[in-house]
Coordinates of C-alpha atoms and ligand atoms in Angstrom, one line a residue:
M1 CA -24.1 9.7 -13.4
I2 CA -25.4 7.8 -16.7
I3 CA -24.0 9.2 -19.9
P4 CA -26.0 8.0 -22.9
K5 CA -24.4 7.5 -26.5
A6 CA -27.3 9.8 -27.9
P7 CA -27.9 13.3 -26.8
K8 CA -30.7 12.0 -24.6
L9 CA -32.7 8.7 -23.8
T10 CA -35.8 7.7 -25.5
P11 CA -38.8 7.5 -23.3
E12 CA -38.6 3.6 -23.6
Q13 CA -34.8 3.5 -22.8
L14 CA -35.6 5.9 -19.7
A15 CA -38.2 3.5 -18.4
E16 CA -35.7 0.4 -18.7
V17 CA -33.0 2.5 -17.0
R18 CA -35.5 3.3 -14.1
K19 CA -36.7 -0.1 -13.9
I20 CA -33.1 -1.4 -13.4
A21 CA -32.3 1.3 -10.9
A22 CA -35.6 0.5 -8.9
E23 CA -34.3 -3.1 -8.2
F24 CA -31.5 -1.5 -6.4
D25 CA -33.7 1.0 -4.5
C26 CA -32.4 4.0 -6.7
E27 CA -34.2 6.5 -8.8
I28 CA -33.1 8.4 -11.8
G29 CA -33.0 12.2 -12.0
V30 CA -32.9 13.8 -15.3
V31 CA -30.5 16.6 -15.7
V32 CA -31.5 18.6 -18.8
G33 CA -28.7 20.3 -20.6
A34 CA -28.6 22.6 -23.7
N35 CA -27.3 20.0 -25.9
R36 CA -27.5 16.7 -24.1
N37 CA -29.3 15.1 -21.0
I38 CA -27.5 13.2 -18.3
Y39 CA -29.0 11.0 -15.7
A40 CA -28.3 10.9 -12.1
I41 CA -28.5 7.8 -10.0
L42 CA -30.3 8.8 -6.8
G43 CA -29.4 6.3 -4.0
D44 CA -26.4 4.2 -3.3
E45 CA -24.6 3.8 -6.7
R46 CA -21.6 1.7 -5.6
R47 CA -23.2 -1.7 -6.2
E48 CA -21.3 -3.3 -8.9
L49 CA -24.2 -5.2 -10.2
L50 CA -26.2 -2.2 -10.7
L51 CA -23.4 -0.6 -12.7
N52 CA -22.7 -3.6 -14.6
R53 CA -26.6 -4.0 -15.6
L54 CA -26.6 -0.3 -16.7
E55 CA -23.3 -0.4 -18.6
G56 CA -24.3 -3.4 -20.4
L57 CA -27.3 -1.5 -22.2
L58 CA -26.0 -0.7 -25.7
Y59 CA -27.3 2.7 -25.7
I60 CA -25.3 3.7 -22.5
D61 CA -21.9 5.3 -23.2
R62 CA -20.4 5.3 -19.6
I63 CA -21.2 5.7 -16.1
D64 CA -19.4 8.3 -13.9
T65 CA -19.7 7.4 -10.3
V66 CA -19.5 10.2 -7.6
D67 CA -19.2 7.9 -4.6
A68 CA -15.9 6.0 -4.1
P69 CA -16.4 2.3 -4.4
F70 CA -14.4 1.8 -1.3
K71 CA -16.5 3.0 1.7
L72 CA -14.0 2.5 4.4
M73 CA -10.8 3.7 2.9
D74 CA -12.6 6.8 1.4
R75 CA -11.1 10.1 2.8
R76 CA -14.6 11.4 3.3
G77 CA -15.7 8.5 5.5
A78 CA -15.8 8.1 9.3
L79 CA -12.3 6.2 9.3
S80 CA -10.5 9.4 8.3
R81 CA -10.3 9.9 12.1
N82 CA -8.4 6.8 12.5
V83 CA -5.1 7.5 14.3
I84 CA -2.3 5.1 13.5
Q85 CA 0.7 4.9 15.8
I86 CA 3.8 2.8 15.9
G87 CA 7.4 3.1 17.4
G88 CA 6.5 6.4 19.0
V89 CA 5.4 7.9 15.9
Q90 CA 1.8 9.2 15.2
L91 CA 1.4 8.8 11.4
G92 CA 1.1 12.2 9.6
K93 CA 2.7 14.2 12.6
S94 CA 6.2 13.2 11.9
P95 CA 7.7 10.7 9.2
L96 CA 7.9 7.1 9.9
I97 CA 10.9 5.0 8.9
I98 CA 11.0 1.2 8.7
A99 CA 14.5 0.1 8.0
G100 CA 16.4 -3.3 8.2
H101 CA 17.5 -6.2 5.9
C102 CA 15.5 -7.5 2.9
T103 CA 16.1 -10.8 4.2
I104 CA 17.5 -12.2 7.5
D105 CA 20.3 -14.7 6.9
P106 CA 19.6 -17.4 9.7
K107 CA 23.1 -18.4 9.3
E108 CA 24.3 -14.9 10.5
P109 CA 22.2 -13.7 13.2
G110 CA 24.8 -11.4 14.4
L111 CA 24.8 -9.3 11.4
F112 CA 21.0 -8.7 11.8
Y113 CA 21.6 -7.8 15.4
E114 CA 24.2 -5.3 14.3
T115 CA 21.9 -3.8 11.6
A116 CA 19.1 -3.5 14.2
A117 CA 21.3 -1.7 16.6
A118 CA 22.6 0.7 13.9
V119 CA 19.2 1.5 12.4
K120 CA 17.9 2.3 15.7
E121 CA 20.8 4.6 16.4
A122 CA 20.2 6.2 12.7
G123 CA 16.7 7.1 14.0
A124 CA 14.5 4.3 12.5
H125 CA 11.3 3.6 14.2
V126 CA 10.4 0.1 13.0
L127 CA 12.8 -2.8 12.2
R128 CA 12.1 -4.8 9.2
G129 CA 13.5 -8.2 8.4
G130 CA 12.5 -10.7 5.7
V131 CA 11.8 -14.0 7.2
W132 CA 10.1 -15.7 4.3
K133 CA 10.8 -14.3 0.8
P134 CA 8.7 -14.3 -2.4
R135 CA 11.2 -15.1 -4.9
T136 CA 11.0 -15.2 -8.6
M137 CA 13.1 -18.5 -8.9
P138 CA 12.2 -21.5 -6.8
Y139 CA 16.0 -22.2 -6.4
S140 CA 16.6 -18.8 -4.6
Y141 CA 16.6 -18.7 -0.9
Q142 CA 13.0 -18.9 0.2
G143 CA 13.1 -18.1 3.9
D144 CA 13.2 -20.0 7.2
D145 CA 10.7 -20.3 10.1
G146 CA 14.0 -20.0 12.4
A147 CA 14.6 -16.3 11.2
L148 CA 11.6 -15.3 13.1
N149 CA 13.4 -16.0 16.4
I150 CA 16.3 -13.6 15.2
L151 CA 13.7 -11.0 14.3
V152 CA 12.0 -11.3 17.6
E153 CA 15.4 -11.3 19.7
A154 CA 16.3 -8.1 17.7
R155 CA 13.0 -6.5 18.9
A156 CA 14.0 -7.5 22.3
R157 CA 17.4 -6.1 22.0
T158 CA 16.4 -2.9 20.6
G159 CA 12.9 -2.0 21.6
L160 CA 11.9 -1.5 18.1
P161 CA 8.6 -2.8 16.8
I162 CA 9.1 -5.3 13.9
N163 CA 7.8 -5.8 10.4
L164 CA 7.9 -8.9 8.1
E165 CA 6.2 -10.2 5.1
V166 CA 3.8 -13.2 5.2
M167 CA 2.3 -15.1 2.1
D168 CA 0.3 -17.7 3.5
S169 CA -1.7 -18.9 6.6
H170 CA 1.0 -20.9 8.1
Q171 CA 3.5 -17.8 8.1
L172 CA 0.7 -15.4 9.3
D173 CA -0.1 -17.7 12.3
L174 CA 3.6 -17.9 13.2
A175 CA 4.0 -14.1 12.9
L176 CA 1.0 -13.4 14.9
K177 CA 1.9 -15.7 17.6
A178 CA 5.4 -13.8 17.7
K179 CA 3.2 -10.7 18.2
A180 CA 4.6 -9.0 15.1
D181 CA 3.8 -5.5 15.2
M182 CA 3.5 -4.8 11.4
I183 CA 2.6 -7.4 8.7
Q184 CA 3.7 -6.7 5.2
I185 CA 1.7 -7.7 2.3
G186 CA 4.2 -7.9 -0.7
T187 CA 3.6 -6.8 -4.3
R188 CA 2.8 -10.3 -5.4
N189 CA 0.1 -10.9 -3.0
A190 CA -1.4 -7.5 -3.0
L191 CA -4.2 -8.9 -5.3
N192 CA -4.4 -12.2 -3.4
Y193 CA -8.0 -11.3 -2.0
T194 CA -8.2 -14.6 0.0
L195 CA -4.9 -13.6 1.9
L196 CA -6.1 -10.1 2.2
K197 CA -9.4 -11.3 3.9
E198 CA -7.6 -13.7 6.1
I199 CA -5.0 -11.1 7.4
G200 CA -7.7 -8.5 7.8
A201 CA -9.8 -11.0 10.0
K202 CA -7.0 -12.5 11.9
T203 CA -5.7 -9.0 12.8
A204 CA -9.2 -7.4 13.6
H205 CA -9.5 -5.4 16.6
T206 CA -5.6 -5.7 17.5
S207 CA -2.9 -3.2 17.3
T208 CA -1.2 -5.0 14.5
L209 CA -0.5 -2.6 11.4
I210 CA -0.5 -3.8 7.9
L211 CA 1.9 -2.5 5.4
L212 CA 0.1 -3.1 2.0
K213 CA 2.6 -2.7 -0.9
R214 CA 1.2 -1.8 -4.2
G215 CA 1.0 -4.5 -6.8
R216 CA 3.6 -4.5 -9.6
H217 CA 0.8 -4.7 -12.2
M218 CA -1.7 -2.6 -10.4
A219 CA -2.3 0.3 -12.6
P220 CA -5.5 2.2 -11.2
V221 CA -5.0 3.8 -8.0
N222 CA -8.8 2.6 -7.1
E223 CA -7.6 -1.0 -7.6
F224 CA -4.9 -0.4 -4.9
L225 CA -7.3 1.0 -2.5
A226 CA -9.9 -1.6 -3.1
C227 CA -7.3 -4.2 -1.8
A228 CA -6.8 -2.0 1.3
E229 CA -10.7 -2.0 1.5
Y230 CA -10.6 -5.8 1.8
L231 CA -8.4 -5.6 4.9
A232 CA -10.6 -2.8 6.4
A233 CA -13.9 -4.6 5.6
N234 CA -12.6 -7.6 7.3
G235 CA -11.6 -5.9 10.5
N236 CA -8.3 -4.2 10.4
P237 CA -8.2 -0.5 9.3
N238 CA -4.6 0.1 10.6
I239 CA -3.4 0.1 7.1
L240 CA -0.3 1.8 5.5
L241 CA -0.3 2.1 1.7
C242 CA 3.2 1.5 0.2
P243 CA 4.0 2.4 -3.4
R244 CA 7.1 0.4 -4.2
G245 CA 7.3 0.7 -8.1
T246 CA 5.3 -1.0 -10.9
L247 CA 5.9 -2.6 -14.4
P248 CA 7.0 -1.9 -16.9
T249 CA 10.5 -1.0 -15.5
L250 CA 12.3 2.1 -16.4
D251 CA 15.6 1.5 -18.1
T252 CA 18.3 0.6 -15.1
Y253 CA 15.7 0.9 -12.4
R254 CA 14.3 -2.2 -11.1
N255 CA 10.7 -1.0 -11.5
H256 CA 9.0 2.1 -12.6
P257 CA 9.2 4.4 -9.5
D258 CA 5.6 5.4 -8.4
E259 CA 6.0 7.7 -5.5
S260 CA 4.3 10.3 -7.6
I261 CA 1.1 8.7 -6.9
T262 CA 1.3 9.7 -3.2
P263 CA -0.8 12.9 -3.6
L264 CA -3.4 11.0 -5.6
L265 CA -3.8 8.3 -2.7
K266 CA -4.0 11.1 -0.3
E267 CA -6.6 12.8 -2.2
K268 CA -8.8 9.6 -2.3
S269 CA -7.9 7.9 1.0
W270 CA -7.1 9.0 4.6
A271 CA -4.5 6.1 5.0
P272 CA -1.0 7.1 5.6
V273 CA 1.6 6.5 2.6
I274 CA 4.8 5.0 3.2
V275 CA 6.9 4.7 0.1
D276 CA 9.6 2.1 -0.5
P277 CA 12.3 3.6 -2.5
S278 CA 14.5 0.3 -2.4
H279 CA 12.4 -1.8 -4.6
S280 CA 11.4 1.1 -6.7
V281 CA 14.7 1.9 -8.2
G282 CA 16.5 -1.2 -6.9
H283 CA 20.0 0.1 -6.7
I284 CA 21.9 1.6 -3.7
E285 CA 23.0 4.7 -5.5
Y286 CA 19.5 5.8 -6.7
V287 CA 17.7 5.1 -3.2
P288 CA 18.2 8.4 -1.4
A289 CA 17.1 10.5 -4.2
C290 CA 13.8 8.4 -4.6
A291 CA 13.2 8.5 -0.8
L292 CA 13.4 12.4 -0.9
A293 CA 11.3 12.6 -4.0
A294 CA 8.6 10.4 -2.0
M295 CA 8.8 13.0 0.9
A296 CA 8.5 15.9 -1.5
Y297 CA 5.4 14.1 -2.9
G298 CA 3.9 14.1 0.5
A299 CA 4.6 10.7 1.8
D300 CA 4.1 10.0 5.4
G301 CA 7.3 7.8 5.9
L302 CA 9.6 5.3 4.1
C303 CA 10.4 1.6 4.2
I304 CA 14.1 1.4 3.3
E305 CA 16.3 -1.7 3.1
T306 CA 19.3 -1.1 5.2
H307 CA 22.2 -3.4 6.0
I308 CA 25.3 -2.9 8.0
H309 CA 27.3 -4.8 5.5
P310 CA 25.2 -4.9 2.4
Q311 CA 27.9 -7.1 0.4
K312 CA 27.4 -9.9 3.2
G313 CA 23.7 -9.7 2.8
I314 CA 21.4 -12.1 1.1
G315 CA 18.1 -11.6 -1.1
D316 CA 18.2 -7.9 -2.3
D317 CA 20.6 -6.6 0.2
P318 CA 23.9 -6.7 -1.8
R319 CA 22.5 -4.5 -4.6
Q320 CA 19.9 -2.0 -2.9
A321 CA 20.4 -1.9 0.8
I322 CA 21.8 1.3 2.0
R323 CA 24.2 1.6 5.0
P324 CA 23.0 2.9 8.3
S325 CA 25.3 5.9 7.9
T326 CA 23.4 6.8 4.8
L327 CA 20.2 6.3 6.6
R328 CA 21.1 8.5 9.4
S329 CA 21.5 11.5 7.0
L330 CA 18.8 10.6 4.8
I331 CA 16.5 10.6 8.0
Q332 CA 17.5 14.2 8.9
E333 CA 16.9 15.5 5.3
V334 CA 13.4 13.7 5.4
E335 CA 12.5 15.4 8.7
Q336 CA 13.2 18.7 7.1
I337 CA 11.2 18.1 4.2
H338 CA 8.4 17.0 6.2
K339 CA 8.6 20.1 8.6
F340 CA 8.7 22.2 5.4
Q341 CA 5.6 20.6 4.0
N342 CA 3.8 21.2 7.2
R343 CA 4.6 24.8 7.1
F344 CA 3.7 25.0 3.6
K345 CA 0.2 23.4 4.5
A346 CA -0.4 25.8 7.4
Ligands
PEP1 C1 10.6 -6.9 0.3 O1 10.2 -6.0 1.1 O2 11.8 -7.4 0.5 C2 9.9 -7.3 -0.9 C3 10.0 -8.5 -1.4 O3 8.9 -6.6 -1.3 P1 8.1 -6.3 -2.5 O4 6.8 -7.3 -2.2 O5 7.9 -5.0 -2.7 O6 9.0 -7.0 -3.7
MN2 MN1 13.7 -7.0 -0.7

């Protein structure tokens, strides 16, 4: 919908608008109001160049588009029937819990195996373990290809599907060779369109799920969904959207918790929402409340850093990983909220 700055376009301006629209096979319908006219774009209004050309006209105030710019992730699109399953859970039917270390310590494989068994016992459905880590400082532990074997071994021992983050082609190829069940795209790479395209294409037509974290600087919900659109457009629509906190941070919290965008994501897209409370608040004692808040907002599940001995962990684990015993009681509360919400919906 085109909104002019003046109450109506002059005949010359309308002719110019119609000429531009025609180049994109669109027509213009005039909606005559009591005080001002607005102008409907009839046809596919999603093309960026069409909108940019119109918005560049000095007499146009703004354009409000009716169609979502993301065709595949749109809740009203054909993919809304896409059923995503992993670890015995059908997304939407019951809550999905992803749990495990932020970082696998390659020198302490036993710790990871213990955590893997404990999170399974607590009720988690997917085992997470960081093999390669995006770190703020180049001197911090960066990860180790060898940790992938530990993750794969933990899958064999527990039967839980595995999730790990990849940041480049080398890591992606190794993860796919290891038949990773879920690939995480971290907050720093959420806007790395080249990587999004590659991951979408290399996992196209497979059962690999993608956990797409929300970028720390990503403000509009549409920008987040556009990143998911990259994955779907390149062949893999099995996407879980993961709010994990944004900047600027809230005093004492690691980020600005953003679980409250869950209903907005769900209103616009069919994709399940899995909230990461660990990176949102960044401290053990606040994680459970954030997790429950996410469920109250309608999340389909959680990704929670959990460690058998947080203080022996590396990466984020000493300060933000909860223990499996906490995970176990949290899962029970999460299930109750989910049930309550389903009853509420019916
Ligand atoms: C992580 O999951 O450990 C991680 C680094 O996530 P994020 O990209 O959300 O910071
Ligand atoms: Mn982490």
